[in-house]
N, CA, C and O atoms as CSV, one atom per row, in Angstrom:
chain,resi,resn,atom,element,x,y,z
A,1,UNK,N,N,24.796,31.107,-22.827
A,1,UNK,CA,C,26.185,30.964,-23.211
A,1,UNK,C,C,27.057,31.408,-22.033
A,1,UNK,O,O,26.923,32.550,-21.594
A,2,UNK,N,N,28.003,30.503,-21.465
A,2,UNK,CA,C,28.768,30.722,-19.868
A,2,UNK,C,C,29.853,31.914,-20.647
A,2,UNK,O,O,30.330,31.892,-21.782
A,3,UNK,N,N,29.971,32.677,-19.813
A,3,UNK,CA,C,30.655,33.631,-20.350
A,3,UNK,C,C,31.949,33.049,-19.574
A,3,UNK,O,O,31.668,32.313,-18.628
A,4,UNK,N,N,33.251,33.254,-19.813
A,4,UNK,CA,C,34.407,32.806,-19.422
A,4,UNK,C,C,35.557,33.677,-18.318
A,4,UNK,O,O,36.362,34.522,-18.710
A,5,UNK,N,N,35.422,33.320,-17.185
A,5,UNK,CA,C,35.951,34.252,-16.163
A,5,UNK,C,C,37.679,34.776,-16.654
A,5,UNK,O,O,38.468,34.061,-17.271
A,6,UNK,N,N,37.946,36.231,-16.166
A,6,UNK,CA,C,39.044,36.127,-16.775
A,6,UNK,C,C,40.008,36.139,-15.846
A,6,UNK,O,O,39.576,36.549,-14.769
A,7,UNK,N,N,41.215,35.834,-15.833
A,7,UNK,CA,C,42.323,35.241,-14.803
A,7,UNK,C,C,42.867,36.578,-14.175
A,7,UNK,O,O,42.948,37.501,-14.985
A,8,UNK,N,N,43.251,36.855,-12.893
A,8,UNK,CA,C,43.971,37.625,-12.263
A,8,UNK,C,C,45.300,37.546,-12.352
A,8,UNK,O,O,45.846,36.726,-11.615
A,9,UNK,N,N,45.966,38.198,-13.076
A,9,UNK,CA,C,47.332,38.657,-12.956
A,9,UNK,C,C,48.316,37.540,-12.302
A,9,UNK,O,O,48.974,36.650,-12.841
A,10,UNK,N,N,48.147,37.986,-10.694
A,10,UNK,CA,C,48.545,36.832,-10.042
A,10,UNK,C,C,48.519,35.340,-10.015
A,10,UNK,O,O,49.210,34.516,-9.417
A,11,UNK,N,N,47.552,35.243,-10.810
A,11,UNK,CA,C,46.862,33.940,-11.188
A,11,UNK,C,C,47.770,33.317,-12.055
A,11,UNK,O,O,48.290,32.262,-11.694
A,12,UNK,N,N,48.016,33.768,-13.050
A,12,UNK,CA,C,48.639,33.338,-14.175
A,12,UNK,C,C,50.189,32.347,-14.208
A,12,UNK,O,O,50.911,32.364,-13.212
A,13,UNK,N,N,50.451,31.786,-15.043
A,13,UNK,CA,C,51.779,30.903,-14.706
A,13,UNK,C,C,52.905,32.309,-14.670
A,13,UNK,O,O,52.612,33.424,-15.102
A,14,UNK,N,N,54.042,31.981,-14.137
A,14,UNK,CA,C,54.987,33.042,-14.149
A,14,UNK,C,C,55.302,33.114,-15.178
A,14,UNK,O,O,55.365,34.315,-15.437
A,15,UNK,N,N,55.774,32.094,-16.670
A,15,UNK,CA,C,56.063,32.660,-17.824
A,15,UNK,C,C,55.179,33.461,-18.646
A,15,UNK,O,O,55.597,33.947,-19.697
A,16,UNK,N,N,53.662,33.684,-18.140
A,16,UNK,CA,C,52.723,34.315,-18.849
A,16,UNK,C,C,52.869,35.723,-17.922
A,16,UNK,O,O,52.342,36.760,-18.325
A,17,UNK,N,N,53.460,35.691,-16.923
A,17,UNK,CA,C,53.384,36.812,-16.200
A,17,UNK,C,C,54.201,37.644,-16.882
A,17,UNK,O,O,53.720,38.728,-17.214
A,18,UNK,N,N,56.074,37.238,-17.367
A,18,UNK,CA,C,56.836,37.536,-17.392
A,18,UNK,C,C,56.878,38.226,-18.931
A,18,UNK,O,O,57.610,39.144,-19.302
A,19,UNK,N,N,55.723,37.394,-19.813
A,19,UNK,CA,C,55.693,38.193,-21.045
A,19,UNK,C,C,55.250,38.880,-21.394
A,19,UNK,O,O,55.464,39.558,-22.400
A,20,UNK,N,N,53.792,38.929,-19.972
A,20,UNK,CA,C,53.006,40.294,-20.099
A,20,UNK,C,C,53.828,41.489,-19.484
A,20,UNK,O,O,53.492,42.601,-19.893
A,21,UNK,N,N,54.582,41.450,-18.806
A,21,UNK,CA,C,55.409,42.490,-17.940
A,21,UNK,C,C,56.111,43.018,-19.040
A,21,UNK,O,O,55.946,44.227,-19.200
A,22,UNK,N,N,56.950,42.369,-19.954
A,22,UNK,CA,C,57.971,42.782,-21.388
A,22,UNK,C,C,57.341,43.373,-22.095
A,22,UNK,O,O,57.963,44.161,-22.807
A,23,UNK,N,N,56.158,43.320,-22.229
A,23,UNK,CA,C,55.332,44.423,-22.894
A,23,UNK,C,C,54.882,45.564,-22.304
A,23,UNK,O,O,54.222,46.299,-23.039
A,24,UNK,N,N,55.114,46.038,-20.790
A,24,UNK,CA,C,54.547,46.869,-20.110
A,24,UNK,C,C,55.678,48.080,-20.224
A,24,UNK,O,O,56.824,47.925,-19.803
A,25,UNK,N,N,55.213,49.295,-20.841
A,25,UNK,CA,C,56.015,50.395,-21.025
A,25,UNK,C,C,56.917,50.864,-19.504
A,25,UNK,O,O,58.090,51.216,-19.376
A,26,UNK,N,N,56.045,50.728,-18.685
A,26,UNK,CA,C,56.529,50.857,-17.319
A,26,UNK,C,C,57.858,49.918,-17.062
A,26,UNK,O,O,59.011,50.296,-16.857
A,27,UNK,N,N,57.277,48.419,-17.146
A,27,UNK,CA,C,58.356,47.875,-16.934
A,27,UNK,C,C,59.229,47.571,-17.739
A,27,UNK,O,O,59.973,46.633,-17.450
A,28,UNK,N,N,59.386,48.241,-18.927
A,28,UNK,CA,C,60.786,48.097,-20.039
A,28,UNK,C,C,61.487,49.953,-19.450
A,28,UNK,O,O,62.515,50.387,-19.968
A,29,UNK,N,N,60.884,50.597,-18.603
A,29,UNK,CA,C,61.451,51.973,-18.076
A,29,UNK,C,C,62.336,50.856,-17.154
A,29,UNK,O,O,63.521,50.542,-17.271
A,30,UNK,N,N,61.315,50.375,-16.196
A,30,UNK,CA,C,62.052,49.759,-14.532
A,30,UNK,C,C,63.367,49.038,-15.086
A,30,UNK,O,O,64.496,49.150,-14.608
A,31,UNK,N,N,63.042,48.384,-16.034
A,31,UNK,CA,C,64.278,47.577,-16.605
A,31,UNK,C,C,65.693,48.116,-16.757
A,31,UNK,O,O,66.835,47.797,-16.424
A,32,UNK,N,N,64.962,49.257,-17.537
A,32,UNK,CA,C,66.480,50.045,-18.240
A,32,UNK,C,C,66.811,50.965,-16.950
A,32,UNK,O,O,68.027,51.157,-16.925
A,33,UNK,N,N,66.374,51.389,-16.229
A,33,UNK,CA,C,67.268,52.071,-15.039
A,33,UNK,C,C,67.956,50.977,-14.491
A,33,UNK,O,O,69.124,51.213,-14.183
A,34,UNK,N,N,67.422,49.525,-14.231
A,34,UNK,CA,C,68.140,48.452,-13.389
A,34,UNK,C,C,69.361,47.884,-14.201
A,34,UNK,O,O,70.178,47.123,-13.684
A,35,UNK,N,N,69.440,48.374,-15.717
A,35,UNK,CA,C,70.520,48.124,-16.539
A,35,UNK,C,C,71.327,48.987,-16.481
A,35,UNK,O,O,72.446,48.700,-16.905
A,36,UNK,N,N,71.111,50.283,-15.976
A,36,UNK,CA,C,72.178,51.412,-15.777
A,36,UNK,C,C,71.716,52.908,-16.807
A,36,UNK,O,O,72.403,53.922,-16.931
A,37,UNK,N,N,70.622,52.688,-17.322
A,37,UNK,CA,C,70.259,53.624,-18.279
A,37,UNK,C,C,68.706,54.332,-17.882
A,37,UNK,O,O,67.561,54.071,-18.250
A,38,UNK,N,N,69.244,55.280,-17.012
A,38,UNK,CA,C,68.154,56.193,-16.278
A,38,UNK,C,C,66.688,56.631,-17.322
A,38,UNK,O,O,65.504,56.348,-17.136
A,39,UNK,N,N,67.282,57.344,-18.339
A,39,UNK,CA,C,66.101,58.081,-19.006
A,39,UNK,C,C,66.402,56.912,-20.418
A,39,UNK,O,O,66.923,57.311,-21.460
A,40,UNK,N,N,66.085,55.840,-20.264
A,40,UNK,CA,C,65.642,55.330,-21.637
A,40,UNK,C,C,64.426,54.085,-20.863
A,40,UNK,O,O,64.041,53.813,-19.726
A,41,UNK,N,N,64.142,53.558,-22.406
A,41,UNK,CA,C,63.180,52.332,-22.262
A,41,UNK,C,C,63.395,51.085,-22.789
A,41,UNK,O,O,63.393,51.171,-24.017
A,42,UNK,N,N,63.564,50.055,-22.437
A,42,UNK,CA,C,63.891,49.259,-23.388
A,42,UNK,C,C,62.905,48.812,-24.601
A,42,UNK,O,O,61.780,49.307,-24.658
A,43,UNK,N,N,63.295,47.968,-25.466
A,43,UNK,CA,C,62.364,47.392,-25.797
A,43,UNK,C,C,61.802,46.205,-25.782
A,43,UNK,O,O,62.686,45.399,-25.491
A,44,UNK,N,N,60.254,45.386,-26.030
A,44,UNK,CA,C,59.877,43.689,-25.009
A,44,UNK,C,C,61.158,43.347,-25.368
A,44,UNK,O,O,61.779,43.055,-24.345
A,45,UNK,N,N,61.890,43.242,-26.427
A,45,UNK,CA,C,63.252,42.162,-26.590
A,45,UNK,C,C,64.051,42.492,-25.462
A,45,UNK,O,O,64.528,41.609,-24.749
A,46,UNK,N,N,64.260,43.923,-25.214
A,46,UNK,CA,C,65.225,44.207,-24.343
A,46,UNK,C,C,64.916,43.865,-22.838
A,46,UNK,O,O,65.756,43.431,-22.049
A,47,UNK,N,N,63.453,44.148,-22.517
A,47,UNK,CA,C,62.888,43.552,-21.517
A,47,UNK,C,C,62.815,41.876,-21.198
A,47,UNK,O,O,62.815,41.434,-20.049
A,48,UNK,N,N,62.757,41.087,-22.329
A,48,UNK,CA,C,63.099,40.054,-21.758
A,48,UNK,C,C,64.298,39.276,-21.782
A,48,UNK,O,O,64.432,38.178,-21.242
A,49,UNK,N,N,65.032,39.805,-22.336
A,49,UNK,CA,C,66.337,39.703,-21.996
A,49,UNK,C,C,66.952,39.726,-20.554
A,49,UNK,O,O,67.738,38.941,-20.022
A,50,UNK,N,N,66.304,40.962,-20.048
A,50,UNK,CA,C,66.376,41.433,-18.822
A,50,UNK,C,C,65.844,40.426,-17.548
A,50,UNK,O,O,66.516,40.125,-16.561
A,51,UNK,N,N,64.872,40.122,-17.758
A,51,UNK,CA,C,64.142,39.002,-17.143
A,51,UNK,C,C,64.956,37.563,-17.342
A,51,UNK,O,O,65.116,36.987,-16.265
A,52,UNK,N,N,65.435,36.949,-18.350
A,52,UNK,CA,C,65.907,35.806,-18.379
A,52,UNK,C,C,67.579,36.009,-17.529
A,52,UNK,O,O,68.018,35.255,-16.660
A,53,UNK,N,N,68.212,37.135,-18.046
A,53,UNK,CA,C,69.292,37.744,-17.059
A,53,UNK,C,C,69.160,37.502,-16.003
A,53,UNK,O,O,69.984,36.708,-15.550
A,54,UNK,N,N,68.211,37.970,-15.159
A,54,UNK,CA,C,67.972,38.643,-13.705
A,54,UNK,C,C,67.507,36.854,-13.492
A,54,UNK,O,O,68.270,36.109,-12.878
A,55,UNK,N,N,66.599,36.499,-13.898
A,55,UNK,CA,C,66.532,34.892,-13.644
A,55,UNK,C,C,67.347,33.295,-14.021
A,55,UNK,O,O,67.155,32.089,-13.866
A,56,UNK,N,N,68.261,34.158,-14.552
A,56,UNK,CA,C,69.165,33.183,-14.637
A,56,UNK,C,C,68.496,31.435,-15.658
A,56,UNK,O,O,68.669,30.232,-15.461
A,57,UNK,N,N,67.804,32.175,-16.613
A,57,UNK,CA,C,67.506,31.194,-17.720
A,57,UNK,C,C,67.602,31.614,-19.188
A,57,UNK,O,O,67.626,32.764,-19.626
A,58,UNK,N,N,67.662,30.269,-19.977
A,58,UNK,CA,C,67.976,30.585,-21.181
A,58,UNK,C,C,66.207,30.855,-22.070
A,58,UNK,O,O,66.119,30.971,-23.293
A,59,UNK,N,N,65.257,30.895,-21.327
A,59,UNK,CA,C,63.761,31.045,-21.742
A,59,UNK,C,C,62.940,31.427,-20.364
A,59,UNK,O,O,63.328,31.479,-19.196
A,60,UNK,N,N,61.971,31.611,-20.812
A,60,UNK,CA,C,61.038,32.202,-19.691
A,60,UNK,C,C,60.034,31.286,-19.507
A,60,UNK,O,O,59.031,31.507,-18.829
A,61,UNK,N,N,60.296,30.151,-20.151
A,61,UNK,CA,C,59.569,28.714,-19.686
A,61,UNK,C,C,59.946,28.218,-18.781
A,61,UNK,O,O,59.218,27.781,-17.890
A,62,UNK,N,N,61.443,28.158,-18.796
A,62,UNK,CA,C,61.946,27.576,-17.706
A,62,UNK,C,C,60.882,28.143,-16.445
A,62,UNK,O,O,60.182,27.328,-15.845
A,63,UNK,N,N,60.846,29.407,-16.160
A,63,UNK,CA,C,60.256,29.478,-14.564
A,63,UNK,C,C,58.942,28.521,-14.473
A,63,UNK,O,O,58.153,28.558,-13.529
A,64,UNK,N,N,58.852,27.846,-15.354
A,64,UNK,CA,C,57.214,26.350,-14.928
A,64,UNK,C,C,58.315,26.000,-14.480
A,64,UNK,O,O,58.525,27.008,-13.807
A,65,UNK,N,N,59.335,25.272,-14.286
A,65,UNK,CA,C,59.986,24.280,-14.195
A,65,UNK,C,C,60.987,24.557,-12.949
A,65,UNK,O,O,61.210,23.807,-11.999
A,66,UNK,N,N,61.570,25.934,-13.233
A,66,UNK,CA,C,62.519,25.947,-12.284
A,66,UNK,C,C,62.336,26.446,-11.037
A,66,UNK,O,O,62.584,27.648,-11.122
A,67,UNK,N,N,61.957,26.098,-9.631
A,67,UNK,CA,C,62.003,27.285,-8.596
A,67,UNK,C,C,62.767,28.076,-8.155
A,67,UNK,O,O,62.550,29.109,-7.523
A,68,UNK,N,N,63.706,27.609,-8.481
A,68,UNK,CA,C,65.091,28.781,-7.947
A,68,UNK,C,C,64.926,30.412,-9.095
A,68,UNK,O,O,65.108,31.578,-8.747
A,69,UNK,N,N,64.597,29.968,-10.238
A,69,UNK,CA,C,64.047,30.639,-11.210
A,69,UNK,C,C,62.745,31.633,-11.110
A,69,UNK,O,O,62.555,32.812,-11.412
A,70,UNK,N,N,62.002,30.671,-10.586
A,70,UNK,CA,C,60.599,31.108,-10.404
A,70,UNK,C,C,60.640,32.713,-9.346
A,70,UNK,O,O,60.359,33.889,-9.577
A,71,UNK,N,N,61.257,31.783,-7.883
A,71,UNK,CA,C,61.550,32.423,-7.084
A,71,UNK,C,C,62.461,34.227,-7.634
A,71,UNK,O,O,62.114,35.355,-7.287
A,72,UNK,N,N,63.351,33.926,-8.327
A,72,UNK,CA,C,64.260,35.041,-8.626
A,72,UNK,C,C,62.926,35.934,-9.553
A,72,UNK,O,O,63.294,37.109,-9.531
A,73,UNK,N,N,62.045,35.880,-10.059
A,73,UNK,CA,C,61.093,35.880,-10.738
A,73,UNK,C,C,59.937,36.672,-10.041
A,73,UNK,O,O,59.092,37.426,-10.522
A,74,UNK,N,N,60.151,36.295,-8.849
A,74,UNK,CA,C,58.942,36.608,-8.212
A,74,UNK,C,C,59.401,37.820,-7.087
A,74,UNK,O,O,58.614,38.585,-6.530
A,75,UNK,N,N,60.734,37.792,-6.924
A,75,UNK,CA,C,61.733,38.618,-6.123
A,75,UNK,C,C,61.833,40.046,-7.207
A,75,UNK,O,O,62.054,41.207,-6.865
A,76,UNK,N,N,61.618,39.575,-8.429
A,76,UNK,CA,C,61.798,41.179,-9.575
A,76,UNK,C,C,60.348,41.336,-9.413
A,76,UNK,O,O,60.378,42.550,-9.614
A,77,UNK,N,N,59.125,41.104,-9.217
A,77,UNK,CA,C,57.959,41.212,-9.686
A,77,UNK,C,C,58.126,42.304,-8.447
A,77,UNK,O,O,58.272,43.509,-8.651
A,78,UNK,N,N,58.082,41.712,-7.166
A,78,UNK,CA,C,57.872,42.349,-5.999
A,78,UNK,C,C,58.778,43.487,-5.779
A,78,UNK,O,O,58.450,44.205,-4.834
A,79,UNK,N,N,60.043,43.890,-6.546
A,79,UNK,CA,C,60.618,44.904,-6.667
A,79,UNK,C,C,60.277,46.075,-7.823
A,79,UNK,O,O,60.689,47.230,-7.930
A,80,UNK,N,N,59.259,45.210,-8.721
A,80,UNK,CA,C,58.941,46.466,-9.563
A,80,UNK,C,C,57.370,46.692,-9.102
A,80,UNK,O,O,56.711,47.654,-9.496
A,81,UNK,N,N,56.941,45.834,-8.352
A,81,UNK,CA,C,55.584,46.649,-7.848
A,81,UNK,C,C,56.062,47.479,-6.745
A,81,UNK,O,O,55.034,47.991,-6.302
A,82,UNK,N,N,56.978,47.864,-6.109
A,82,UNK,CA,C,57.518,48.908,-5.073
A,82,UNK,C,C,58.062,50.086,-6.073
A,82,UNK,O,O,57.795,51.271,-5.879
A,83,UNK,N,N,58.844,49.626,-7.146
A,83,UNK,CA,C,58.887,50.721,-7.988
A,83,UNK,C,C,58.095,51.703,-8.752
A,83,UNK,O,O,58.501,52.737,-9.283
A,84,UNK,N,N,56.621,51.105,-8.717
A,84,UNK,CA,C,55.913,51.132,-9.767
A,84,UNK,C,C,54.948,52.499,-8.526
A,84,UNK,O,O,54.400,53.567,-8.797
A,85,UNK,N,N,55.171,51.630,-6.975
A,85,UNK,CA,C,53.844,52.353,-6.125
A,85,UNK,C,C,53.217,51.368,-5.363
A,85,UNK,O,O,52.875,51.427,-4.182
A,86,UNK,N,N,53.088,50.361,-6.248
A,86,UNK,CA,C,51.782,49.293,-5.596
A,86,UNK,C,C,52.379,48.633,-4.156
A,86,UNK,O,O,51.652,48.397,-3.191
A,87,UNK,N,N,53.540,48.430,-4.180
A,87,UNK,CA,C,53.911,48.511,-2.757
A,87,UNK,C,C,54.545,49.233,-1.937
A,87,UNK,O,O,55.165,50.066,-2.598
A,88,UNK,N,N,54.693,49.342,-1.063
A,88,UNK,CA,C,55.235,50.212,0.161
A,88,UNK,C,C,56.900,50.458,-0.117
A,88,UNK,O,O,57.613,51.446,-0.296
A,89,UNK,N,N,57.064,49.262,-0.062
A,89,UNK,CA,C,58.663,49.120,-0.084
A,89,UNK,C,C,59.019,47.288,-0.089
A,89,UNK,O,O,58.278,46.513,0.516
A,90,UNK,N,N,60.214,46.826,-0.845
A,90,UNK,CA,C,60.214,45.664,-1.136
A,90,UNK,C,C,59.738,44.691,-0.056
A,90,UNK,O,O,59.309,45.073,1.033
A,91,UNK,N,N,59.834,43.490,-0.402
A,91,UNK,CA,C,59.592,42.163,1.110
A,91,UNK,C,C,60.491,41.691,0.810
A,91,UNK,O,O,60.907,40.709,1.424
């Protein structure tokens, strides 16, 4: 029985990225400081709110579709992995 490889993070379409991130306690913290609210968390609603905001869509499907989207998308990813540690400092 083939056992089924499982996808890397990076791998994934950006709207699957973006809904796993809305669930990440970390990044509903990163969120709410970038909303102006230091010691709170949001919640996934509030987190993706945040994400469709910051990307400038009315869904988080759009980023299959949109690159200007995608891009703005991929510009928050790379700012909350600098927030988070995993990188040095933004690109």
């Amino acid at each position: 029985m083939p056992t089924e490889q499982k996808k890397r993070f990076e791998d994934l379409p950006p709207s699957t990225q973006a809904g796993i991130l809305c669930n990440d306690p970390r990044f509903q913290t990163f969120a709410a400081q970038r909303c102006g609210y230091p010691d709170k968390q949001l919640t996934q609603g509030g987190a993706a709110e945040y994400v469709r905001q910051v990307c400038q869509v009315s869904s988080r499907c759009a980023l299959l579709h949109d690159q200007a989207a995608a891009d703005r998308f991929q510009a928050l990813r790379t700012e909350f992995d600098a927030w988070t540690g995993k990188l040095a400092t933004p690109r």
